[in-house]
PDB file of C-alpha atoms in Angstrom:
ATOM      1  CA  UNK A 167      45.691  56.894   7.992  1.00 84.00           C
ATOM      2  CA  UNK A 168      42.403  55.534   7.561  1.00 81.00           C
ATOM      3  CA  UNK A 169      41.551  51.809   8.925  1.00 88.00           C
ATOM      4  CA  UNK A 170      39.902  48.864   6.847  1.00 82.00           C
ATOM      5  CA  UNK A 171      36.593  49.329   8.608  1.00 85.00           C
ATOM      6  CA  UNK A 172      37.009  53.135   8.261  1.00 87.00           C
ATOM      7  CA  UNK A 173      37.218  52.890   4.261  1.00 82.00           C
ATOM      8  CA  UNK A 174      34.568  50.259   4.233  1.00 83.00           C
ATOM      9  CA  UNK A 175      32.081  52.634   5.989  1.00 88.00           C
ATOM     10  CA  UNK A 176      33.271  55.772   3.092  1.00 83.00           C
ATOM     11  CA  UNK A 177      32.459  52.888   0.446  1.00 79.00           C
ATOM     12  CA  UNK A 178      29.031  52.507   1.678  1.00 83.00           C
ATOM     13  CA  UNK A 179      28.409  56.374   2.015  1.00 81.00           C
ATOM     14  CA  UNK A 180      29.084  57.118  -1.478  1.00 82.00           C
ATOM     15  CA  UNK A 181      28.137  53.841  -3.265  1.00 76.00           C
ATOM     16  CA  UNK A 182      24.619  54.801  -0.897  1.00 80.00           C
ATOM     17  CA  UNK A 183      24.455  57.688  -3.011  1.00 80.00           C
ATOM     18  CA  UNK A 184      25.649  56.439  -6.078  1.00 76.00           C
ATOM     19  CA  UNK A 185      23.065  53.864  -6.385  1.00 72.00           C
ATOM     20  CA  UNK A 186      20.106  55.432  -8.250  1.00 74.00           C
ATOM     21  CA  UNK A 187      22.694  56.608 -10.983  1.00 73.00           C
ATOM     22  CA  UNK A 188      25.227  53.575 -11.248  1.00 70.00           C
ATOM     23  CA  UNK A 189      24.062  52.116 -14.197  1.00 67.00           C
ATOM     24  CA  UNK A 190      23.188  55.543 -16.225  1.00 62.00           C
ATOM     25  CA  UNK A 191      25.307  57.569 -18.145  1.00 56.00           C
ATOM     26  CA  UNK A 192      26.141  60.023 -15.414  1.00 53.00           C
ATOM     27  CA  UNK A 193      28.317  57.031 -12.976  1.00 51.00           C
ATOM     28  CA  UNK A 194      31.607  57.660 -13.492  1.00 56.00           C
ATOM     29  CA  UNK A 195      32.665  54.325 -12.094  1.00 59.00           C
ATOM     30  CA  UNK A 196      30.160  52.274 -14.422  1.00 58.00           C
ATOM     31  CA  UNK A 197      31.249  54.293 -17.629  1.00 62.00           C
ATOM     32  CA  UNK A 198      34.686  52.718 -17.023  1.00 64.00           C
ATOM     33  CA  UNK A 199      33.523  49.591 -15.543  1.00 69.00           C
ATOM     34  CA  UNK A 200      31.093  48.989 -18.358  1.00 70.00           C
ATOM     35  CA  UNK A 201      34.010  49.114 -20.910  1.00 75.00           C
ATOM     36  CA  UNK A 202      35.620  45.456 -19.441  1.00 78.00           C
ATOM     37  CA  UNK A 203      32.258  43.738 -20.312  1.00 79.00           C
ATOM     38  CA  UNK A 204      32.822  42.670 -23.942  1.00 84.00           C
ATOM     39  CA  UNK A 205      36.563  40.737 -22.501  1.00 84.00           C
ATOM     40  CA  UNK A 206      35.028  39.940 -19.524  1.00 83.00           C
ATOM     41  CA  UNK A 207      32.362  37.663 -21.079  1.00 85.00           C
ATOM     42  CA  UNK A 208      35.010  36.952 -23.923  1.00 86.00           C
ATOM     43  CA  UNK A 209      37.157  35.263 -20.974  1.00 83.00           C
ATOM     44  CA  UNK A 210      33.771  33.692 -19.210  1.00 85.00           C
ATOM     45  CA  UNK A 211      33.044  31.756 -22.782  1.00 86.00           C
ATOM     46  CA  UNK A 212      35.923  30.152 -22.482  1.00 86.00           C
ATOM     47  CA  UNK A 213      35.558  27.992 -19.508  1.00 81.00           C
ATOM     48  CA  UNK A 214      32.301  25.758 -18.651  1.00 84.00           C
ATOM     49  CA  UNK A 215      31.199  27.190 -15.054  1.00 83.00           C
ATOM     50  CA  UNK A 216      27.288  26.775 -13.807  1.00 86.00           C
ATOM     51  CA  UNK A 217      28.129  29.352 -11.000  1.00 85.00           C
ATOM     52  CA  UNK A 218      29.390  32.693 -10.710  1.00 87.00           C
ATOM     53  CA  UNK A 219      30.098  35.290  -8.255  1.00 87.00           C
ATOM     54  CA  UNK A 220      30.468  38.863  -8.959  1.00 87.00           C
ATOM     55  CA  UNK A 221      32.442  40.184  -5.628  1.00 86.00           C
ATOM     56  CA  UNK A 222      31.615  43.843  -5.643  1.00 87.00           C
ATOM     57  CA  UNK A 223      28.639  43.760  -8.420  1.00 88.00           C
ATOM     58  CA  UNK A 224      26.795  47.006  -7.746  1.00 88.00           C
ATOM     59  CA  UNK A 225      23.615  47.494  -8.991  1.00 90.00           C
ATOM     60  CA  UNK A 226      24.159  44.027 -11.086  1.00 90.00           C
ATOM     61  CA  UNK A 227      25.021  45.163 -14.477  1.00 88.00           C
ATOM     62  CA  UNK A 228      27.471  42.570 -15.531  1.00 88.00           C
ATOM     63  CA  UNK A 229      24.928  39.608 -13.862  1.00 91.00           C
ATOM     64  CA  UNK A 230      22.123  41.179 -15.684  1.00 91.00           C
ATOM     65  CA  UNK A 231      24.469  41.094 -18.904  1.00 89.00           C
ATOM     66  CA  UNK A 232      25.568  37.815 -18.276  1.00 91.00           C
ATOM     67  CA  UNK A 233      21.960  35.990 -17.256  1.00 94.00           C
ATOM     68  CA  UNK A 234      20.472  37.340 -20.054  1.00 92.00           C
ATOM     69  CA  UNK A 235      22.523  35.402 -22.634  1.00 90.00           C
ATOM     70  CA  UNK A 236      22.571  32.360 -20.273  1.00 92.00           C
ATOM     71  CA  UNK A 237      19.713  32.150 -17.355  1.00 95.00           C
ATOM     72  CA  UNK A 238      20.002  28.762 -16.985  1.00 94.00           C
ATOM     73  CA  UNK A 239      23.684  29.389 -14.598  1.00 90.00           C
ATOM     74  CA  UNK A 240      23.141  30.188 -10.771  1.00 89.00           C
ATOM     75  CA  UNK A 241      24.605  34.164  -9.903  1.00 90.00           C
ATOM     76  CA  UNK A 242      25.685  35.087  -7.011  1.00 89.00           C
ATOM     77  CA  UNK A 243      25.860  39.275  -6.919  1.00 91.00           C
ATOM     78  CA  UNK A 244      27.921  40.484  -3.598  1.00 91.00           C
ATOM     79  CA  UNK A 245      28.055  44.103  -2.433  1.00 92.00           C
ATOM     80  CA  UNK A 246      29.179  45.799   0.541  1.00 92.00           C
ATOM     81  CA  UNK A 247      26.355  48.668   0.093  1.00 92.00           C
ATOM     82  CA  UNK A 248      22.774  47.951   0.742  1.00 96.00           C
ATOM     83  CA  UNK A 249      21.288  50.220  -1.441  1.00 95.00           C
ATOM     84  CA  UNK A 250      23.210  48.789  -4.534  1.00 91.00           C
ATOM     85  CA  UNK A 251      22.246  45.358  -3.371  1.00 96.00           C
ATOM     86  CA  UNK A 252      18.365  46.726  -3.422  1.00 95.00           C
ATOM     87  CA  UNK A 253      18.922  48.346  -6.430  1.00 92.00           C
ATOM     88  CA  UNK A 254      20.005  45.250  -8.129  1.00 95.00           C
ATOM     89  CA  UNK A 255      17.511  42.777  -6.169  1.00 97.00           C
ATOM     90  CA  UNK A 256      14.325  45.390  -8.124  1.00 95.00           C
ATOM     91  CA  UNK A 257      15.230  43.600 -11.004  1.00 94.00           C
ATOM     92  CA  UNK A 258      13.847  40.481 -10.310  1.00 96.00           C
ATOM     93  CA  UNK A 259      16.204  38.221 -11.929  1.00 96.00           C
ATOM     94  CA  UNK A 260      15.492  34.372 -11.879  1.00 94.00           C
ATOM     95  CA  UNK A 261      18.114  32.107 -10.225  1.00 89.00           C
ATOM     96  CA  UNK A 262      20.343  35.289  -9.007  1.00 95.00           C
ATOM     97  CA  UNK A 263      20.912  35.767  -5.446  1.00 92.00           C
ATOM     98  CA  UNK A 264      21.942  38.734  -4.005  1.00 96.00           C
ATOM     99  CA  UNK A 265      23.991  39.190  -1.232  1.00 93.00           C
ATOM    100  CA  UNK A 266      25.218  42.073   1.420  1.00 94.00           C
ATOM    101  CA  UNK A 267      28.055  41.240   2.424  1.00 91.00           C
ATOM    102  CA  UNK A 268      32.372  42.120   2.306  1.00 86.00           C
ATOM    103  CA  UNK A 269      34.076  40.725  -0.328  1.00 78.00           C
ATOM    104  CA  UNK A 270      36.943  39.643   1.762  1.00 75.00           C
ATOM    105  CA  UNK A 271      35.142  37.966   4.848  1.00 77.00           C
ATOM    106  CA  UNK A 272      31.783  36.482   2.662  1.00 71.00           C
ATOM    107  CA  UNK A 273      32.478  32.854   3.210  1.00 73.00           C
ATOM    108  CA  UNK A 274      32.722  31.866  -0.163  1.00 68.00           C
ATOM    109  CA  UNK A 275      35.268  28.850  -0.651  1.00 63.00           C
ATOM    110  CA  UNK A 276      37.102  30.575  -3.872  1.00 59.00           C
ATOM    111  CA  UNK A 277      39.836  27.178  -4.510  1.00 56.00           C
ATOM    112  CA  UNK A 278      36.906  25.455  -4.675  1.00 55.00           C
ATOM    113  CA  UNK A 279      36.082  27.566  -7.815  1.00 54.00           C
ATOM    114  CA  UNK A 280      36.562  26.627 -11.158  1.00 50.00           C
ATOM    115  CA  UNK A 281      38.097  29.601 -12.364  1.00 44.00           C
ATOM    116  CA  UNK A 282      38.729  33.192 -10.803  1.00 46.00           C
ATOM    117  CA  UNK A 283      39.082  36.385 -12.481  1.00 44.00           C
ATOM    118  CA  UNK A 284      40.017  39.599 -11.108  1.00 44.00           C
ATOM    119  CA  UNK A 285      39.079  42.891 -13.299  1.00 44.00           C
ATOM    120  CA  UNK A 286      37.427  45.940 -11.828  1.00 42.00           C
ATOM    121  CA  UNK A 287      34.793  44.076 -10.495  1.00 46.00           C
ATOM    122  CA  UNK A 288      35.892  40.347  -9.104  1.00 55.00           C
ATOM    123  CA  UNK A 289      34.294  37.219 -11.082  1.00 57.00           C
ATOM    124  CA  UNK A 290      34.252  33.933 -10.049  1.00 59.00           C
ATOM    125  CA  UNK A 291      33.377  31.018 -11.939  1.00 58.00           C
ATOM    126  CA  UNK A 292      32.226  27.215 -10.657  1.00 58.00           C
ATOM    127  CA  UNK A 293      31.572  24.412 -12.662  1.00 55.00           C
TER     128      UNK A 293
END
């Protein structure tokens, strides 16, 4: 049985190589990712947050989504893979920071969030 450091180190190998394709057509994973957007910002308009983290984001699809109907909010993209961090960081999106880093061990004080939501991808939401 594999360890926790052991499947972090597989994530990184194939999100590594997954990152020039994530947000086309031919990502599997973003396909059915991409599919939770329209009730994930559904869910978002329904609370008043100014800050969000996306806990596994990728390349940054659902911050680019999501700062493009409101840039005025401070996003906070987190990946364990690099590449996907660079990826997203090429974008050049105002007021979004983006972050390597594990999920689990980031330092982020979630209860201190106004709302969390867990769907493929993890949002959280600050007032």
């Amino acid at each position: 049985m594999k360890t926790a450091e052991q499947y972090k180190k597989l994530t990184i190998c194939e999100f590594t190589k997954a990152a020039e394709i994530y947000e086309t057509d031919h990502a599997g994973i973003y396909e059915m990712c991409k599919d939770d957007y329209p009730y994930i910002e559904s869910e978002l308009s329904r609370i008043e947050y100014q800050d969000l983290l996306d806990c596994g984001c990728g390349t940054g699809p659902m911050i680019s989504l999501l700062h493009e109907k409101d840039s005025t909010k401070h996003y906070v993209g987190l990946d364990l893979t690099p590449r996907m961090i660079e990826v997203a960081e090429a974008k050049n999106l105002l007021g979004v920071e983006w972050v390597v880093g594990d999920c689990d061990n980031a330092g982020f004080n979630v209860e201190k969030l106004e709302a969390a939501r867990k769907f493929r991808m993890h949002l959280v939401a600050k007032k």
